[in-house]
Coordinates of C-alpha atoms and ligand atoms in Angstrom, one line a residue:
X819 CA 8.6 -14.4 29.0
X820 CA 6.8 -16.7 27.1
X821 CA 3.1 -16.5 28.1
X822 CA 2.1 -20.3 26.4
X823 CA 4.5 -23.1 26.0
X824 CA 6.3 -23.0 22.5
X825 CA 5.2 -26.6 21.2
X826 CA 1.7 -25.6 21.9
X827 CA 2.2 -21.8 20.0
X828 CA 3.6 -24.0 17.3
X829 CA 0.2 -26.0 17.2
X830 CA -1.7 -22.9 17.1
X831 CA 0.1 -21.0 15.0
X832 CA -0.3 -24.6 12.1
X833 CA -3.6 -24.3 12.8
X834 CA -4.1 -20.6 12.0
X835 CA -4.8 -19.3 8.7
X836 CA -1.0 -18.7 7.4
X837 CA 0.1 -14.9 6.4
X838 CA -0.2 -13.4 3.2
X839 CA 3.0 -13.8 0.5
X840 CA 3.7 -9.7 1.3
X841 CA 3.1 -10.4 5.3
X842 CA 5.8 -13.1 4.8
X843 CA 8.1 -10.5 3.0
X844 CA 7.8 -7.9 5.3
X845 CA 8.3 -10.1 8.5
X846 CA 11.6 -11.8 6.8
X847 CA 12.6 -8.4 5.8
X848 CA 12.2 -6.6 9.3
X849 CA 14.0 -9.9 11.0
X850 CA 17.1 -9.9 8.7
X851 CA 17.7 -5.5 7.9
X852 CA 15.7 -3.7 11.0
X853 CA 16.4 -2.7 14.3
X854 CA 14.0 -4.5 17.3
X855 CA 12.4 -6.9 15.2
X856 CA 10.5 -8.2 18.0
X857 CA 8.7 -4.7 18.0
X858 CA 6.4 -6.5 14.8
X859 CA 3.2 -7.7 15.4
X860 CA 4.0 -11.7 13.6
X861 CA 1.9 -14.4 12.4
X862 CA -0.4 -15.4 15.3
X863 CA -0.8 -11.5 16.5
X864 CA -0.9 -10.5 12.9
X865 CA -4.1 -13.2 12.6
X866 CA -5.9 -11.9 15.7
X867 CA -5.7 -8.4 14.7
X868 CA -7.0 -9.2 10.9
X869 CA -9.8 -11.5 12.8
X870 CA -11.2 -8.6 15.1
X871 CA -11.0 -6.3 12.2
X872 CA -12.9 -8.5 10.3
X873 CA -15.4 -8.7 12.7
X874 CA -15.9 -4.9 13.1
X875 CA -15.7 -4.1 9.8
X876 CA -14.2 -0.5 10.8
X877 CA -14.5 2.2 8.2
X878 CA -11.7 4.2 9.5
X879 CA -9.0 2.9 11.5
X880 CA -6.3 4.7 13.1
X881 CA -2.9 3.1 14.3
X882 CA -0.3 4.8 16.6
X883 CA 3.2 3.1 15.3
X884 CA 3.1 1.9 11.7
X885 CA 7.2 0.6 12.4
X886 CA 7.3 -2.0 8.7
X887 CA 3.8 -1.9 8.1
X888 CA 2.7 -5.6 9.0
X889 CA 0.0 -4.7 11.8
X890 CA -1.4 -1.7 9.1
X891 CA -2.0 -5.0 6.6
X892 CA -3.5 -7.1 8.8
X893 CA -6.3 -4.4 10.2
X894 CA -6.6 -3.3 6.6
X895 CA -7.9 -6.6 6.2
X896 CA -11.3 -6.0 7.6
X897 CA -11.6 -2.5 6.4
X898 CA -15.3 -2.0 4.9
X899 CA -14.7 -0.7 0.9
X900 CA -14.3 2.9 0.3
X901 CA -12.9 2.9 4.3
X902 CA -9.0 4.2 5.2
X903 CA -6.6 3.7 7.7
X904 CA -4.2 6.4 9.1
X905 CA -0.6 5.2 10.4
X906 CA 1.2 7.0 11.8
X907 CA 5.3 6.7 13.2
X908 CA 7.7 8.8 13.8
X909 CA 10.7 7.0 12.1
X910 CA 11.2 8.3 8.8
X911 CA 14.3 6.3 8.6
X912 CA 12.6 3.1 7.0
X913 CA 9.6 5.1 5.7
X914 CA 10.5 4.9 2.2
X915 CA 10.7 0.7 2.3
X916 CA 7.4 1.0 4.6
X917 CA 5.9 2.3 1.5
X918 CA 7.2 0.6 -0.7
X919 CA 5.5 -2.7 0.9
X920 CA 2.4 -0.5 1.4
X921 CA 2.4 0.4 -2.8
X922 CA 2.3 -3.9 -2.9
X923 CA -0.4 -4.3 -0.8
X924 CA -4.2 -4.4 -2.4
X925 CA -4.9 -2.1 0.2
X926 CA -2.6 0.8 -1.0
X927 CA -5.7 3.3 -1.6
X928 CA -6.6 2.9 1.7
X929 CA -3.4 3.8 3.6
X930 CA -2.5 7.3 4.7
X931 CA 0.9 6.9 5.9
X932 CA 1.6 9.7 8.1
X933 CA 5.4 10.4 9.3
X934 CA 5.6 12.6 12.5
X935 CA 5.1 12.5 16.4
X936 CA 1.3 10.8 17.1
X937 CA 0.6 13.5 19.5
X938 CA 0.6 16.5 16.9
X939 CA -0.8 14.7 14.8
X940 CA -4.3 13.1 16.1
X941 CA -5.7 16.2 17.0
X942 CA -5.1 17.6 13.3
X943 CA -7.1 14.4 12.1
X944 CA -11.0 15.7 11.0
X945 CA -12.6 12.2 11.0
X946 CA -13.6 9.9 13.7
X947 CA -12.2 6.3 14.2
X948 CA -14.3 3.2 14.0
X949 CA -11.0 0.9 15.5
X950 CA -7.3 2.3 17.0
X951 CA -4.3 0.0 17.4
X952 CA -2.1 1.9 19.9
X953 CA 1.5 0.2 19.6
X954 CA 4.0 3.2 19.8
X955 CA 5.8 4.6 22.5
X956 CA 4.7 3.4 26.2
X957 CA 5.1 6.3 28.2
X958 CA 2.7 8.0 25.9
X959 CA 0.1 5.6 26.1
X960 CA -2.3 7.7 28.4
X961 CA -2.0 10.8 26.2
X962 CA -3.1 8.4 23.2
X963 CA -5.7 7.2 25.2
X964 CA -7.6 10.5 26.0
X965 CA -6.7 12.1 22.8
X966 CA -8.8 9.2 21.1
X967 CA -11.0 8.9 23.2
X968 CA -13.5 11.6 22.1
X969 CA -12.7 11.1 18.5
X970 CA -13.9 7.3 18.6
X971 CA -17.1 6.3 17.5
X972 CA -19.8 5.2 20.1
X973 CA -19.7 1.8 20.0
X974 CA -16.1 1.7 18.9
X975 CA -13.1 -0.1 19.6
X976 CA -9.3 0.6 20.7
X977 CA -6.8 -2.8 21.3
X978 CA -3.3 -1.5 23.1
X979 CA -0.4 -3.8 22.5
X980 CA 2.4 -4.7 25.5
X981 CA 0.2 -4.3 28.2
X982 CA 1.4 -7.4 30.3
X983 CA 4.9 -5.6 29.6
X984 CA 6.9 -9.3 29.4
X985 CA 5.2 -10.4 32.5
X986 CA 7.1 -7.3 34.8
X987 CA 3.9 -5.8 35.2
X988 CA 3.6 -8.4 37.9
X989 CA 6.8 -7.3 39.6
X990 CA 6.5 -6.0 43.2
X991 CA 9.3 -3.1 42.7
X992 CA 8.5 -2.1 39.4
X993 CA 11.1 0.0 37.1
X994 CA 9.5 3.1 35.7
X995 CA 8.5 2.2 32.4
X996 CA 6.8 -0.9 33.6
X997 CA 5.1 1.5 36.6
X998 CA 3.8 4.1 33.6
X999 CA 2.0 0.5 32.0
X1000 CA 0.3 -0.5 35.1
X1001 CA -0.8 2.5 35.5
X1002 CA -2.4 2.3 32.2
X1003 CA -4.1 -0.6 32.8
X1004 CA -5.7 0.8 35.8
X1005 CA -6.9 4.1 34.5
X1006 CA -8.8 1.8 31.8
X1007 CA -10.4 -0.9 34.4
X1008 CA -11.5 2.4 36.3
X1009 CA -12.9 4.1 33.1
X1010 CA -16.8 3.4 33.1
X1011 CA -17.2 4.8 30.0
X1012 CA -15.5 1.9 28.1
X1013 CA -15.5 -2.1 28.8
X1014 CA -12.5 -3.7 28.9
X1015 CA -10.8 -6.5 28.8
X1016 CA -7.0 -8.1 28.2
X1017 CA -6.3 -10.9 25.9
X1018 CA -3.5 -12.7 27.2
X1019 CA -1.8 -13.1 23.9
X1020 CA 2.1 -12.7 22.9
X1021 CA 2.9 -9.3 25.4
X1022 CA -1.0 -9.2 26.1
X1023 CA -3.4 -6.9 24.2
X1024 CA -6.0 -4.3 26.0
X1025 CA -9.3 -4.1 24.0
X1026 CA -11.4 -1.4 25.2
X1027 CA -14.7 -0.5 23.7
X1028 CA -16.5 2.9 24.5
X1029 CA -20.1 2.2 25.7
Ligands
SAM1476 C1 6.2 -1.7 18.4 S1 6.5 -0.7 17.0 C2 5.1 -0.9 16.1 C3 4.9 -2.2 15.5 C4 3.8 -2.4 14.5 N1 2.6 -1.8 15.0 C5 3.6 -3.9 14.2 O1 2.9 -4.5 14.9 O2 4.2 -4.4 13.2 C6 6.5 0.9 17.7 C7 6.6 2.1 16.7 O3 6.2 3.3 17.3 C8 6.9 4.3 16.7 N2 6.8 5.5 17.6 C9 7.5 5.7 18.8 N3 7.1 6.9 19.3 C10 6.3 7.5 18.4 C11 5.5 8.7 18.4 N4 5.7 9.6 19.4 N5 4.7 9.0 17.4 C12 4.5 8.0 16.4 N6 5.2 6.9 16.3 C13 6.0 6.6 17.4 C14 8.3 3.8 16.6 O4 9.1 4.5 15.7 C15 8.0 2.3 16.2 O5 8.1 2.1 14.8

């Protein structure tokens, strides 16, 4: 489902700062030699997530499924110097051409690319996170949540990718993975400790900030 007409997404996306040479590569690279390609963030979601991390100016960001590495640039862009951000997938299938991009990137310092499952490995992290992008596996999504929870900074933001699921979160007989979303989405409109809201962008994108 296409949430805005394509004409007008072309518009936006001509009037939108373009990506970076190495964004380019890695989106042509993930469209023409990797499985799901739709799974990557692209230009207009790429932008967004670059913009809000500009605006935070996050010294350590987290993000729960690295896949090629374009999201990981585009937060990196906001990151405040000396800052990091932690990736984590677990696909170690394309992690050596994951870093490869990453050892391109002007933000290669900065990047702790961590292979393995998210939920062993959050709880071994010692610092706390000033921004998390959490864009792995759905079902998980509520484990993520309260495992990052206590390890965000007061005043700190997490943005969820997928959340309007295609448009099935809508359906009236929803299948089980769609169910698991919308469940999601409630537990965080019912969570006063955070303020919420969904940007209606692409498959829609929960930004939560903890009060
Ligand atoms: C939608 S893709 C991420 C796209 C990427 N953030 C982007 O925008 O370009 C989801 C990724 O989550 C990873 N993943 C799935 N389950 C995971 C888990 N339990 N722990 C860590 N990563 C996981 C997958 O291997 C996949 O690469």
């Amino acid at each position: 489902m296409d949430f805005i007409d394509k004409k007008l997404l072309s518009y936006v996306e001509l009037h939108t700062d373009s990506e970076s040479n190495l964004l380019e590569e890695i989106n042509r690279y993930t469209h023409l030699h990797v499985l799901k390609p739709r799974m990557l963030s692209g230009h207009l979601q790429g932008r967004i997530l670059s913009f809000i991390s500009r605006m935070i100016r996050p010294k350590i960001i987290l993000e729960i499924g690295t896949y090629t590495g374009y999201s990981a640039i585009c937060l990196l862009e906001g990151i405040k110097d000396g800052g990091k951000l932690i990736t984590i997938d677990i696909n170690e299938e394309i992690s050596e051409k994951v870093s490869s991009f990453f050892k391109k990137s002007k933000y290669n310092k900065s990047i702790e690319y961590i292979i393995g499952d998210a939920q062993d490995i959050i709880p071994r992290v010692k610092q706390n996170f000033d921004l998390v992008f959490i864009d792995a596996d759905k079902e998980n999504y509520s484990k993520y949540y309260d495992i990052v929870y206590p390890k965000l900074s007061k005043g700190g933001f997490i943005l969820v990718d997928n959340v309007l699921w295609s448009g099935k979160i809508l359906d009236k007989k929803k299948d089980t993975l769609t169910k698991v979303i919308d469940d999601f989405n409630k537990k965080i409109q019912e969570d006063n400790r955070v303020s919420n809201l969904i940007l209606p962008v692409r498959d829609g994108i929960m930004m939560i900030q903890k009060k």
